[in-house]
mmCIF file of C-alpha atoms and ligand atoms in Angstrom:
data_model
loop_
_atom_site.group_PDB
_atom_site.id
_atom_site.type_symbol
_atom_site.label_atom_id
_atom_site.label_comp_id
_atom_site.label_asym_id
_atom_site.label_seq_id
_atom_site.Cartn_x
_atom_site.Cartn_y
_atom_site.Cartn_z
ATOM 1 C CA MET G 4 24.532 -13.081 17.256
ATOM 2 C CA MET G 5 22.861 -11.211 14.757
ATOM 3 C CA ASP G 6 21.899 -13.577 11.166
ATOM 4 C CA GLY G 7 23.788 -12.423 7.466
ATOM 5 C CA PHE G 8 22.126 -10.841 5.456
ATOM 6 C CA VAL G 9 21.562 -9.139 2.330
ATOM 7 C CA PHE G 10 20.656 -5.220 1.920
ATOM 8 C CA PRO G 11 19.616 -4.794 -2.498
ATOM 9 C CA GLY G 12 19.866 -1.400 -1.267
ATOM 10 C CA ILE G 13 17.396 1.433 -2.732
ATOM 11 C CA SER G 14 17.805 2.102 -6.141
ATOM 12 C CA THR G 15 14.545 5.104 -6.361
ATOM 13 C CA ARG G 16 15.013 8.417 -6.149
ATOM 14 C CA VAL G 17 12.714 10.686 -3.684
ATOM 15 C CA LEU G 18 11.995 14.071 -2.791
ATOM 16 C CA PHE G 19 10.733 14.416 0.483
ATOM 17 C CA GLY G 20 8.372 17.473 2.497
ATOM 18 C CA SER G 21 6.438 20.152 1.553
ATOM 19 C CA GLY G 22 6.534 22.369 -1.292
ATOM 20 C CA THR G 23 8.633 19.159 -3.657
ATOM 21 C CA ILE G 24 5.448 19.330 -6.127
ATOM 22 C CA ASP G 25 7.563 22.765 -7.255
ATOM 23 C CA ARG G 26 10.262 20.228 -8.888
ATOM 24 C CA VAL G 27 8.563 18.392 -10.531
ATOM 25 C CA ALA G 28 9.807 19.357 -14.106
ATOM 26 C CA ASP G 29 13.574 19.399 -12.733
ATOM 27 C CA GLU G 30 12.491 16.018 -12.325
ATOM 28 C CA LEU G 31 11.437 15.441 -15.542
ATOM 29 C CA ALA G 32 14.460 17.070 -16.977
ATOM 30 C CA THR G 33 16.892 15.235 -15.532
ATOM 31 C CA LEU G 34 15.640 12.432 -16.108
ATOM 32 C CA GLY G 35 16.194 13.225 -20.013
ATOM 33 C CA HIS G 36 12.140 13.192 -21.086
ATOM 34 C CA GLY G 37 11.199 16.119 -23.012
ATOM 35 C CA LYS G 38 7.341 14.324 -23.589
ATOM 36 C CA ALA G 39 5.009 13.348 -20.677
ATOM 37 C CA LEU G 40 2.344 11.515 -20.237
ATOM 38 C CA VAL G 41 -0.068 12.669 -16.852
ATOM 39 C CA LEU G 42 -1.741 9.763 -14.971
ATOM 40 C CA SER G 43 -4.384 9.899 -12.440
ATOM 41 C CA THR G 44 -7.935 8.536 -10.965
ATOM 42 C CA PRO G 45 -10.984 10.195 -12.421
ATOM 43 C CA ASN G 46 -11.634 12.035 -9.463
ATOM 44 C CA GLN G 47 -7.843 14.201 -9.041
ATOM 45 C CA GLN G 48 -8.639 14.548 -13.065
ATOM 46 C CA GLY G 49 -8.040 18.209 -11.522
ATOM 47 C CA ASP G 50 -4.603 17.774 -9.384
ATOM 48 C CA ALA G 51 -3.921 15.436 -12.961
ATOM 49 C CA GLU G 52 -4.088 18.722 -14.879
ATOM 50 C CA ALA G 53 -2.692 21.073 -12.628
ATOM 51 C CA VAL G 54 0.882 18.893 -12.800
ATOM 52 C CA ALA G 55 0.310 19.488 -16.539
ATOM 53 C CA THR G 56 0.317 23.150 -16.593
ATOM 54 C CA ARG G 57 3.657 23.104 -13.142
ATOM 55 C CA LEU G 58 5.420 20.415 -16.814
ATOM 56 C CA GLY G 59 3.917 23.020 -19.098
ATOM 57 C CA THR G 60 4.880 21.898 -23.325
ATOM 58 C CA ALA G 61 6.884 18.384 -21.232
ATOM 59 C CA ALA G 62 3.044 17.770 -21.260
ATOM 60 C CA VAL G 63 1.338 15.854 -23.449
ATOM 61 C CA GLY G 64 -1.878 15.089 -22.301
ATOM 62 C CA VAL G 65 -3.365 14.189 -19.063
ATOM 63 C CA PHE G 66 -5.381 9.522 -18.417
ATOM 64 C CA ALA G 67 -6.985 9.830 -15.024
ATOM 65 C CA GLN G 68 -9.163 7.346 -16.008
ATOM 66 C CA ALA G 69 -7.391 4.912 -13.055
ATOM 67 C CA GLU G 70 -8.960 2.774 -10.786
ATOM 68 C CA MET G 71 -8.579 0.221 -7.770
ATOM 69 C CA HIS G 72 -6.886 -2.833 -8.398
ATOM 70 C CA THR G 73 -5.306 -2.400 -11.735
ATOM 71 C CA PRO G 74 -8.295 -3.097 -14.535
ATOM 72 C CA THR G 75 -5.596 -4.340 -17.511
ATOM 73 C CA ASP G 76 -8.681 -3.126 -19.830
ATOM 74 C CA VAL G 77 -8.018 0.545 -18.387
ATOM 75 C CA SER G 78 -4.060 -0.160 -19.277
ATOM 76 C CA GLU G 79 -4.329 -1.574 -22.471
ATOM 77 C CA ARG G 80 -6.153 2.197 -23.061
ATOM 78 C CA ALA G 81 -3.805 3.675 -21.225
ATOM 79 C CA VAL G 82 -0.936 2.090 -23.193
ATOM 80 C CA ALA G 83 -3.023 3.116 -26.569
ATOM 81 C CA ALA G 84 -2.994 6.623 -24.964
ATOM 82 C CA PHE G 85 1.145 6.529 -23.639
ATOM 83 C CA ARG G 86 2.132 5.640 -27.746
ATOM 84 C CA ASP G 87 -0.108 8.404 -29.385
ATOM 85 C CA SER G 88 0.344 11.411 -27.360
ATOM 86 C CA GLY G 89 4.437 10.539 -28.286
ATOM 87 C CA ALA G 90 5.470 10.973 -24.304
ATOM 88 C CA THR G 91 8.321 9.185 -22.994
ATOM 89 C CA CYS G 92 8.039 8.930 -19.399
ATOM 90 C CA VAL G 93 4.670 8.653 -17.603
ATOM 91 C CA VAL G 94 3.925 10.932 -13.960
ATOM 92 C CA GLY G 95 1.517 9.537 -12.115
ATOM 93 C CA ILE G 96 -0.268 11.654 -9.133
ATOM 94 C CA GLY G 97 -2.826 10.153 -6.182
ATOM 95 C CA GLY G 98 -2.631 7.029 -4.566
ATOM 96 C CA GLY G 99 -2.550 3.711 -5.192
ATOM 97 C CA SER G 100 -4.423 3.182 -8.406
ATOM 98 C CA THR G 101 -2.374 5.898 -9.881
ATOM 99 C CA VAL G 102 0.573 4.344 -9.477
ATOM 100 C CA GLY G 103 -0.979 0.614 -10.324
ATOM 101 C CA LEU G 104 -1.729 2.412 -13.965
ATOM 102 C CA ALA G 105 1.760 3.681 -13.813
ATOM 103 C CA LYS G 106 3.820 1.075 -13.525
ATOM 104 C CA ALA G 107 1.484 -0.771 -15.910
ATOM 105 C CA ILE G 108 1.940 0.996 -18.649
ATOM 106 C CA ALA G 109 5.624 1.204 -17.743
ATOM 107 C CA THR G 110 6.024 -2.186 -17.488
ATOM 108 C CA ARG G 111 4.156 -2.773 -21.114
ATOM 109 C CA THR G 112 5.890 0.400 -23.104
ATOM 110 C CA GLY G 113 9.596 0.931 -20.975
ATOM 111 C CA ALA G 114 8.185 4.206 -20.147
ATOM 112 C CA ASP G 115 10.142 6.112 -17.037
ATOM 113 C CA GLN G 116 7.578 7.192 -14.650
ATOM 114 C CA ILE G 117 7.539 9.581 -11.642
ATOM 115 C CA VAL G 118 4.724 9.066 -9.102
ATOM 116 C CA ILE G 119 3.683 11.415 -5.940
ATOM 117 C CA PRO G 120 1.852 9.627 -4.049
ATOM 118 C CA THR G 121 -1.626 11.097 -1.990
ATOM 119 C CA THR G 122 -2.473 8.726 0.371
ATOM 120 C CA TYR G 123 -0.563 6.401 2.160
ATOM 121 C CA ALA G 124 -0.964 3.026 0.610
ATOM 122 C CA GLY G 125 2.814 2.585 -0.174
ATOM 123 C CA SER G 126 3.069 1.473 -3.922
ATOM 124 C CA GLU G 127 5.280 4.343 -5.256
ATOM 125 C CA MET G 128 8.752 2.422 -3.850
ATOM 126 C CA THR G 129 7.829 -1.416 -4.357
ATOM 127 C CA ASP G 130 8.384 -3.658 -7.987
ATOM 128 C CA ILE G 131 5.364 -4.853 -7.367
ATOM 129 C CA LEU G 132 2.357 -4.625 -9.612
ATOM 130 C CA GLY G 133 -1.395 -6.507 -8.787
ATOM 131 C CA GLU G 134 -3.496 -6.578 -11.622
ATOM 132 C CA THR G 135 -7.216 -7.404 -12.184
ATOM 133 C CA SER G 136 -8.164 -9.575 -15.579
ATOM 134 C CA GLY G 137 -11.771 -11.617 -15.677
ATOM 135 C CA GLY G 138 -12.339 -11.243 -11.791
ATOM 136 C CA GLU G 139 -8.985 -12.259 -10.882
ATOM 137 C CA LYS G 140 -6.111 -9.894 -9.526
ATOM 138 C CA THR G 141 -2.105 -11.436 -10.120
ATOM 139 C CA THR G 142 0.636 -9.765 -8.889
ATOM 140 C CA ARG G 143 4.416 -10.196 -10.545
ATOM 141 C CA ARG G 144 7.246 -8.268 -9.003
ATOM 142 C CA ASP G 145 9.922 -7.020 -11.540
ATOM 143 C CA PRO G 146 12.786 -4.243 -11.473
ATOM 144 C CA SER G 147 11.253 -2.997 -14.665
ATOM 145 C CA ILE G 148 7.827 -1.875 -12.371
ATOM 146 C CA ARG G 149 9.355 0.058 -9.828
ATOM 147 C CA PRO G 150 9.386 3.788 -10.436
ATOM 148 C CA GLU G 151 12.765 6.150 -10.590
ATOM 149 C CA VAL G 152 11.814 9.062 -9.425
ATOM 150 C CA VAL G 153 8.385 9.822 -6.034
ATOM 151 C CA ILE G 154 7.421 12.763 -4.373
ATOM 152 C CA TYR G 155 6.654 13.059 -1.439
ATOM 153 C CA ASP G 156 4.880 16.470 -0.674
ATOM 154 C CA VAL G 157 3.192 16.507 1.941
ATOM 155 C CA ASP G 158 1.081 19.642 1.111
ATOM 156 C CA LEU G 159 -0.764 16.538 -1.647
ATOM 157 C CA THR G 160 -2.194 15.145 1.702
ATOM 158 C CA LEU G 161 -3.841 17.879 3.811
ATOM 159 C CA GLY G 162 -7.147 17.653 2.708
ATOM 160 C CA LEU G 163 -7.158 13.446 2.232
ATOM 161 C CA PRO G 164 -10.442 12.522 4.466
ATOM 162 C CA VAL G 165 -9.785 10.882 7.749
ATOM 163 C CA ASP G 166 -11.895 7.889 7.290
ATOM 164 C CA MET G 167 -9.297 7.307 4.508
ATOM 165 C CA THR G 168 -6.478 8.612 5.860
ATOM 166 C CA VAL G 169 -6.442 5.548 8.923
ATOM 167 C CA THR G 170 -7.690 3.463 6.898
ATOM 168 C CA SER G 171 -4.206 4.094 4.253
ATOM 169 C CA ALA G 172 -2.505 4.632 6.987
ATOM 170 C CA LEU G 173 -3.422 0.893 8.804
ATOM 171 C CA ASN G 174 -2.352 -0.183 4.723
ATOM 172 C CA ALA G 175 0.763 1.136 5.406
ATOM 173 C CA ILE G 176 1.443 -0.855 8.771
ATOM 174 C CA ALA G 177 0.207 -4.044 7.387
ATOM 175 C CA HIS G 178 3.804 -4.061 4.516
ATOM 176 C CA GLY G 179 5.835 -2.522 7.913
ATOM 177 C CA ILE G 180 4.223 -5.658 10.213
ATOM 178 C CA GLU G 181 4.671 -8.788 7.249
ATOM 179 C CA GLY G 182 7.873 -7.028 6.474
ATOM 180 C CA LEU G 183 9.286 -7.366 10.467
ATOM 181 C CA TYR G 184 8.922 -11.371 9.795
ATOM 182 C CA ALA G 185 9.728 -12.042 5.817
ATOM 183 C CA THR G 186 12.148 -14.935 4.669
ATOM 184 C CA ASP G 187 14.427 -12.324 2.806
ATOM 185 C CA ALA G 188 14.070 -9.569 6.187
ATOM 186 C CA ASN G 189 16.627 -7.868 7.039
ATOM 187 C CA PRO G 190 17.577 -5.305 10.002
ATOM 188 C CA ILE G 191 17.410 -2.193 7.503
ATOM 189 C CA THR G 192 13.656 -2.607 5.976
ATOM 190 C CA ASP G 193 13.107 -3.828 10.899
ATOM 191 C CA MET G 194 14.530 -0.674 11.589
ATOM 192 C CA MET G 195 12.442 1.002 8.983
ATOM 193 C CA ALA G 196 9.248 -0.762 9.719
ATOM 194 C CA LEU G 197 9.340 0.251 13.464
ATOM 195 C CA ASP G 198 10.286 3.385 12.798
ATOM 196 C CA ALA G 199 7.309 4.241 10.470
ATOM 197 C CA MET G 200 4.612 2.024 13.435
ATOM 198 C CA ARG G 201 6.232 4.676 15.910
ATOM 199 C CA ALA G 202 5.496 8.287 13.683
ATOM 200 C CA PHE G 203 2.106 5.993 13.286
ATOM 201 C CA ARG G 204 0.943 5.434 16.270
ATOM 202 C CA ASP G 205 2.161 9.196 17.685
ATOM 203 C CA GLY G 206 1.197 10.913 14.276
ATOM 204 C CA LEU G 207 -1.717 9.551 12.982
ATOM 205 C CA PRO G 208 -4.082 10.436 15.994
ATOM 206 C CA ARG G 209 -2.831 13.942 15.722
ATOM 207 C CA VAL G 210 -4.171 14.438 12.026
ATOM 208 C CA VAL G 211 -7.772 12.772 13.073
ATOM 209 C CA ALA G 212 -7.938 14.834 15.961
ATOM 210 C CA GLU G 213 -6.841 17.936 13.344
ATOM 211 C CA PRO G 214 -6.360 17.299 9.269
ATOM 212 C CA ALA G 215 -5.206 20.026 8.301
ATOM 213 C CA ASN G 216 -1.842 19.837 10.214
ATOM 214 C CA THR G 217 0.882 19.673 8.676
ATOM 215 C CA GLU G 218 3.156 18.534 10.747
ATOM 216 C CA ALA G 219 1.548 15.583 12.257
ATOM 217 C CA ARG G 220 0.516 15.057 8.517
ATOM 218 C CA THR G 221 4.532 15.254 7.581
ATOM 219 C CA GLN G 222 5.145 12.531 10.169
ATOM 220 C CA VAL G 223 2.630 10.516 8.671
ATOM 221 C CA LEU G 224 4.027 10.347 5.736
ATOM 222 C CA TYR G 225 7.509 10.115 6.596
ATOM 223 C CA GLY G 226 5.729 6.730 7.814
ATOM 224 C CA ALA G 227 3.892 5.576 4.766
ATOM 225 C CA TRP G 228 7.645 6.559 3.124
ATOM 226 C CA LEU G 229 9.484 3.716 5.535
ATOM 227 C CA CYS G 230 6.877 1.144 4.846
ATOM 228 C CA SER G 231 6.313 1.576 0.906
ATOM 229 C CA THR G 232 10.192 1.247 0.934
ATOM 230 C CA ALA G 233 10.163 -1.982 3.221
ATOM 231 C CA LEU G 234 7.812 -3.149 1.038
ATOM 232 C CA GLY G 235 9.343 -2.952 -2.406
ATOM 233 C CA TYR G 236 12.675 -5.379 -1.188
ATOM 234 C CA VAL G 237 10.574 -8.139 1.220
ATOM 235 C CA SER G 238 7.770 -10.502 0.298
ATOM 236 C CA MET G 239 4.584 -10.236 2.281
ATOM 237 C CA ALA G 240 2.560 -13.137 3.489
ATOM 238 C CA LEU G 241 -0.995 -14.411 5.016
ATOM 239 C CA HIS G 242 -1.944 -10.880 5.830
ATOM 240 C CA HIS G 243 -1.204 -9.238 2.175
ATOM 241 C CA LYS G 244 -2.540 -12.701 0.972
ATOM 242 C CA LEU G 245 -5.792 -12.988 2.186
ATOM 243 C CA CYS G 246 -6.699 -9.356 1.614
ATOM 244 C CA HIS G 247 -5.954 -10.167 -2.417
ATOM 245 C CA VAL G 248 -8.491 -12.277 -2.521
ATOM 246 C CA LEU G 249 -11.034 -10.519 -1.188
ATOM 247 C CA GLY G 250 -10.189 -7.647 -3.228
ATOM 248 C CA GLY G 251 -9.600 -9.040 -6.542
ATOM 249 C CA SER G 252 -12.370 -11.925 -5.734
ATOM 250 C CA PHE G 253 -15.140 -10.262 -3.516
ATOM 251 C CA GLY G 254 -14.582 -6.779 -4.531
ATOM 252 C CA LEU G 255 -13.964 -5.327 -1.078
ATOM 253 C CA PRO G 256 -12.274 -1.819 -1.597
ATOM 254 C CA HIS G 257 -8.589 -2.169 -0.858
ATOM 255 C CA ALA G 258 -7.248 0.134 2.150
ATOM 256 C CA GLU G 259 -10.165 -0.790 3.959
ATOM 257 C CA THR G 260 -10.186 -4.628 3.543
ATOM 258 C CA HIS G 261 -6.720 -4.331 5.116
ATOM 259 C CA ALA G 262 -7.278 -2.296 7.735
ATOM 260 C CA ILE G 263 -10.224 -5.127 9.636
ATOM 261 C CA MET G 264 -7.716 -7.666 8.544
ATOM 262 C CA LEU G 265 -4.374 -6.539 10.082
ATOM 263 C CA PRO G 266 -5.230 -7.361 13.679
ATOM 264 C CA HIS G 267 -6.065 -10.415 13.271
ATOM 265 C CA THR G 268 -3.839 -12.453 10.792
ATOM 266 C CA ALA G 269 -0.805 -10.063 13.240
ATOM 267 C CA GLY G 270 -2.328 -11.813 15.956
ATOM 268 C CA PHE G 271 -2.666 -15.410 14.205
ATOM 269 C CA ASN G 272 1.557 -14.768 13.596
ATOM 270 C CA ALA G 273 2.112 -13.233 16.454
ATOM 271 C CA VAL G 274 1.772 -17.459 17.773
ATOM 272 C CA ALA G 275 4.502 -18.215 16.179
ATOM 273 C CA ALA G 276 6.738 -14.600 14.757
ATOM 274 C CA SER G 277 6.585 -14.039 19.066
ATOM 275 C CA GLU G 278 10.221 -12.394 18.573
ATOM 276 C CA LYS G 279 10.048 -10.850 15.311
ATOM 277 C CA LEU G 280 6.504 -9.397 16.920
ATOM 278 C CA ALA G 281 7.058 -8.378 20.751
ATOM 279 C CA PRO G 282 8.457 -4.810 19.581
ATOM 280 C CA VAL G 283 5.014 -4.106 17.701
ATOM 281 C CA ALA G 284 3.441 -5.145 20.801
ATOM 282 C CA ARG G 285 5.688 -2.425 22.832
ATOM 283 C CA ILE G 286 5.202 0.433 20.459
ATOM 284 C CA PHE G 287 0.652 -0.231 20.299
ATOM 285 C CA GLY G 288 0.403 -1.781 23.713
ATOM 286 C CA GLY G 289 -0.986 -5.413 24.970
ATOM 287 C CA SER G 290 -0.343 -7.648 22.532
ATOM 288 C CA VAL G 291 0.479 -7.183 19.027
ATOM 289 C CA GLY G 292 -3.337 -8.025 17.164
ATOM 290 C CA GLY G 293 -4.965 -7.158 20.792
ATOM 291 C CA GLY G 294 -3.035 -3.651 20.498
ATOM 292 C CA LEU G 295 -3.391 -2.588 16.308
ATOM 293 C CA TRP G 296 -7.414 -3.916 17.257
ATOM 294 C CA ASP G 297 -7.268 -1.046 20.032
ATOM 295 C CA PHE G 298 -5.566 1.206 18.056
ATOM 296 C CA ALA G 299 -7.644 0.832 14.770
ATOM 297 C CA LYS G 300 -10.871 1.673 16.961
ATOM 298 C CA ALA G 301 -9.668 4.619 18.952
ATOM 299 C CA ASN G 302 -8.569 5.681 15.501
ATOM 300 C CA GLY G 303 -12.624 5.450 13.538
ATOM 301 C CA ALA G 304 -11.496 2.664 11.567
ATOM 302 C CA PRO G 305 -13.864 -0.328 10.068
ATOM 303 C CA LEU G 306 -13.926 -3.235 12.344
ATOM 304 C CA ARG G 307 -16.024 -5.642 10.751
ATOM 305 C CA LEU G 308 -15.627 -7.168 7.243
ATOM 306 C CA ALA G 309 -19.538 -7.825 7.578
ATOM 307 C CA ASP G 310 -19.647 -4.239 7.170
ATOM 308 C CA LEU G 311 -18.104 -3.210 3.535
ATOM 309 C CA GLY G 312 -20.414 -6.047 2.531
ATOM 310 C CA LEU G 313 -19.294 -9.713 2.864
ATOM 311 C CA THR G 314 -21.848 -12.572 2.903
ATOM 312 C CA GLU G 315 -21.084 -15.415 5.685
ATOM 313 C CA ALA G 316 -21.367 -16.862 3.041
ATOM 314 C CA ASP G 317 -19.022 -15.319 0.688
ATOM 315 C CA LEU G 318 -16.344 -16.982 3.943
ATOM 316 C CA ASP G 319 -15.980 -20.052 2.499
ATOM 317 C CA ARG G 320 -15.286 -18.936 -0.814
ATOM 318 C CA ALA G 321 -12.608 -17.103 0.608
ATOM 319 C CA ALA G 322 -11.272 -19.574 2.589
ATOM 320 C CA GLU G 323 -11.623 -22.073 -0.186
ATOM 321 C CA ILE G 324 -9.298 -19.347 -2.877
ATOM 322 C CA ALA G 325 -7.154 -18.609 0.146
ATOM 323 C CA SER G 326 -5.646 -21.962 0.187
ATOM 324 C CA ARG G 327 -6.056 -23.348 -2.949
ATOM 325 C CA ASN G 328 -1.597 -22.701 -3.348
ATOM 326 C CA PRO G 329 1.093 -22.598 -0.661
ATOM 327 C CA TYR G 330 2.781 -20.004 0.172
ATOM 328 C CA ALA G 331 5.385 -18.560 2.624
ATOM 329 C CA ASN G 332 3.922 -17.616 6.251
ATOM 330 C CA PRO G 333 6.063 -17.924 10.071
ATOM 331 C CA ARG G 334 2.605 -19.891 11.752
ATOM 332 C CA PRO G 335 1.351 -23.029 9.330
ATOM 333 C CA PHE G 336 -1.955 -22.382 8.938
ATOM 334 C CA ASP G 337 -4.537 -24.411 7.214
ATOM 335 C CA ARG G 338 -8.368 -23.500 4.938
ATOM 336 C CA GLU G 339 -9.896 -23.967 8.909
ATOM 337 C CA ASP G 340 -7.424 -21.306 9.761
ATOM 338 C CA ILE G 341 -8.604 -19.312 7.846
ATOM 339 C CA ARG G 342 -11.683 -19.938 7.605
ATOM 340 C CA SER G 343 -11.576 -18.780 11.365
ATOM 341 C CA ILE G 344 -9.686 -15.751 11.069
ATOM 342 C CA LEU G 345 -12.098 -14.364 7.847
ATOM 343 C CA GLY G 346 -14.983 -15.934 10.696
ATOM 344 C CA ALA G 347 -13.395 -12.992 13.208
ATOM 345 C CA ALA G 348 -12.484 -10.277 11.222
ATOM 346 C CA TRP G 349 -16.415 -10.752 9.662
ATOM 347 C CA ARG G 350 -18.149 -10.447 12.556
ATOM 348 C CA GLY G 351 -14.914 -7.898 14.046
ATOM 349 C CA ASP G 352 -14.142 -9.820 17.235
ATOM 350 C CA ARG G 353 -10.984 -7.859 19.582
ATOM 351 C CA PRO G 354 -7.912 -11.227 18.518
ATOM 352 C CA THR G 355 -5.997 -11.729 21.696
ATOM 353 C CA THR G 356 -2.801 -12.774 20.555
HETATM 354 P P1 NAD S 6 -6.637 4.350 -4.381
HETATM 355 O O1 NAD S 6 -5.513 5.387 -5.354
HETATM 356 O O2 NAD S 6 -7.580 4.159 -5.073
HETATM 357 O O3 NAD S 6 -6.988 5.994 -3.974
HETATM 358 C C1 NAD S 6 -8.852 6.281 -3.261
HETATM 359 C C2 NAD S 6 -9.235 7.226 -3.856
HETATM 360 O O4 NAD S 6 -8.797 8.372 -3.083
HETATM 361 C C3 NAD S 6 -9.617 7.378 -4.875
HETATM 362 O O5 NAD S 6 -10.826 8.597 -5.652
HETATM 363 C C4 NAD S 6 -8.002 8.575 -5.053
HETATM 364 O O6 NAD S 6 -8.460 9.798 -6.225
HETATM 365 C C5 NAD S 6 -8.579 9.180 -4.277
HETATM 366 N N1 NAD S 6 -7.432 9.371 -3.829
HETATM 367 C C6 NAD S 6 -6.046 9.792 -3.259
HETATM 368 N N2 NAD S 6 -5.802 10.616 -2.483
HETATM 369 C C7 NAD S 6 -6.144 12.326 -2.336
HETATM 370 C C8 NAD S 6 -6.524 12.731 -1.491
HETATM 371 N N3 NAD S 6 -5.139 13.605 -0.826
HETATM 372 N N4 NAD S 6 -7.384 13.843 -1.588
HETATM 373 C C9 NAD S 6 -8.791 13.338 -2.187
HETATM 374 N N5 NAD S 6 -8.609 12.386 -2.682
HETATM 375 C C10 NAD S 6 -7.754 11.017 -2.594
HETATM 376 O O7 NAD S 6 -6.567 4.133 -3.338
HETATM 377 P P2 NAD S 6 -5.208 3.553 -2.503
HETATM 378 O O8 NAD S 6 -5.339 2.442 -1.147
HETATM 379 O O9 NAD S 6 -4.426 4.714 -2.381
HETATM 380 O O10 NAD S 6 -4.684 2.541 -3.223
HETATM 381 C C11 NAD S 6 -5.044 1.107 -3.846
HETATM 382 C C12 NAD S 6 -4.506 0.032 -4.899
HETATM 383 O O11 NAD S 6 -3.036 0.493 -4.494
HETATM 384 C C13 NAD S 6 -4.873 -1.112 -4.958
HETATM 385 O O12 NAD S 6 -5.791 -0.742 -6.212
HETATM 386 C C14 NAD S 6 -3.960 -1.553 -4.439
HETATM 387 O O13 NAD S 6 -3.918 -2.851 -5.242
HETATM 388 C C15 NAD S 6 -3.300 -1.385 -4.600
HETATM 389 N N6 NAD S 6 -1.059 -1.196 -3.861
HETATM 390 C C16 NAD S 6 -0.577 -1.662 -4.432
HETATM 391 C C17 NAD S 6 0.566 -1.985 -3.992
HETATM 392 C C18 NAD S 6 1.633 -2.329 -4.881
HETATM 393 O O14 NAD S 6 2.894 -2.003 -3.919
HETATM 394 N N7 NAD S 6 1.794 -2.380 -5.824
HETATM 395 C C19 NAD S 6 1.121 -1.861 -3.017
HETATM 396 C C20 NAD S 6 -0.156 -1.168 -2.096
HETATM 397 C C21 NAD S 6 -1.257 -0.605 -2.509
#
């Protein structure tokens, strides 16, 4: 019999499809804003300037200094630029780093946000903000963090390099996997997570073979939207905690770390969440962790933390940091379990569960 559940509703307006960026100026006007500051990373300053051109006189500036893991000093500079510009809304174009900066400004100023994701990281639909200060990353959730409008224009993803495409897709799948066994999971987020995994399973190999194939990119972007939405309404567990420690305290790159860790954390949890994760094994084949590892390898993802520059000595410290505070996870664990998961991911072993 199905358990009772709470479905919180989806509060963000979503525009999905080819050419949807054409509607950015209308969306700004519909939100009731006459002035917006456009955000990006330095790499995507050209994209941000193109958005500013579309907005015309409503664009009062471009702040192209977003950085991974949302350092608070960058956010403070961005807030000063936002206040000086007289803007009341931010429009962010880029991956999770730019979306993070949009959220950091919004939560400090009350600004509305329109975000235009160009990776599959999945921050755009969530009320989660992770910020870094003094080498520590802290995460909080609050409704004021959630963007008002998200524009998923597949045309902006056609040039995402294949290596980033693959790691970013695995980052999205990680949200779906942890969503399935979350303590506050519900049948809607389960449906979204599993549909997303089927979209990635079918779409990602096609994108790897033909990166500018709009139909395959659309399938993958749709999967990213589903995973981001699921992440926005349920709690995360061991996998996100470990990636958070590896990114925040060891400076490892976000998407690659998720891609490498996912088969190991999913395999570890498959023992305790066998019913919830059984569909994952059916989608990717083999065992939960083994199937995900095979999928990652077949698409050319990195498989070893050692290749990201982490040393074997770092593993003990990472295990110590990650086991300092307890948090919900389907399978109970201790410091030794974490050290063993990290060791397997460091060596690039194929999980058996
Ligand atoms: P990113 O945003 O740092 O992007 C990586 C690089 O790729 C950047 O230089 C970016 O400008 C560039 N890029 C982005 N799209 C491109 C495209 N289409 N073509 C070419 N280059 C492109 O990396 P990411 O993996 O998207 O995001 C990682 C960040 O997002 C981390 O800080 C992470 O903590 C955060 N995140 C937050 C949440 C949340 O819910 N709060 C969820 C997922 C990720």
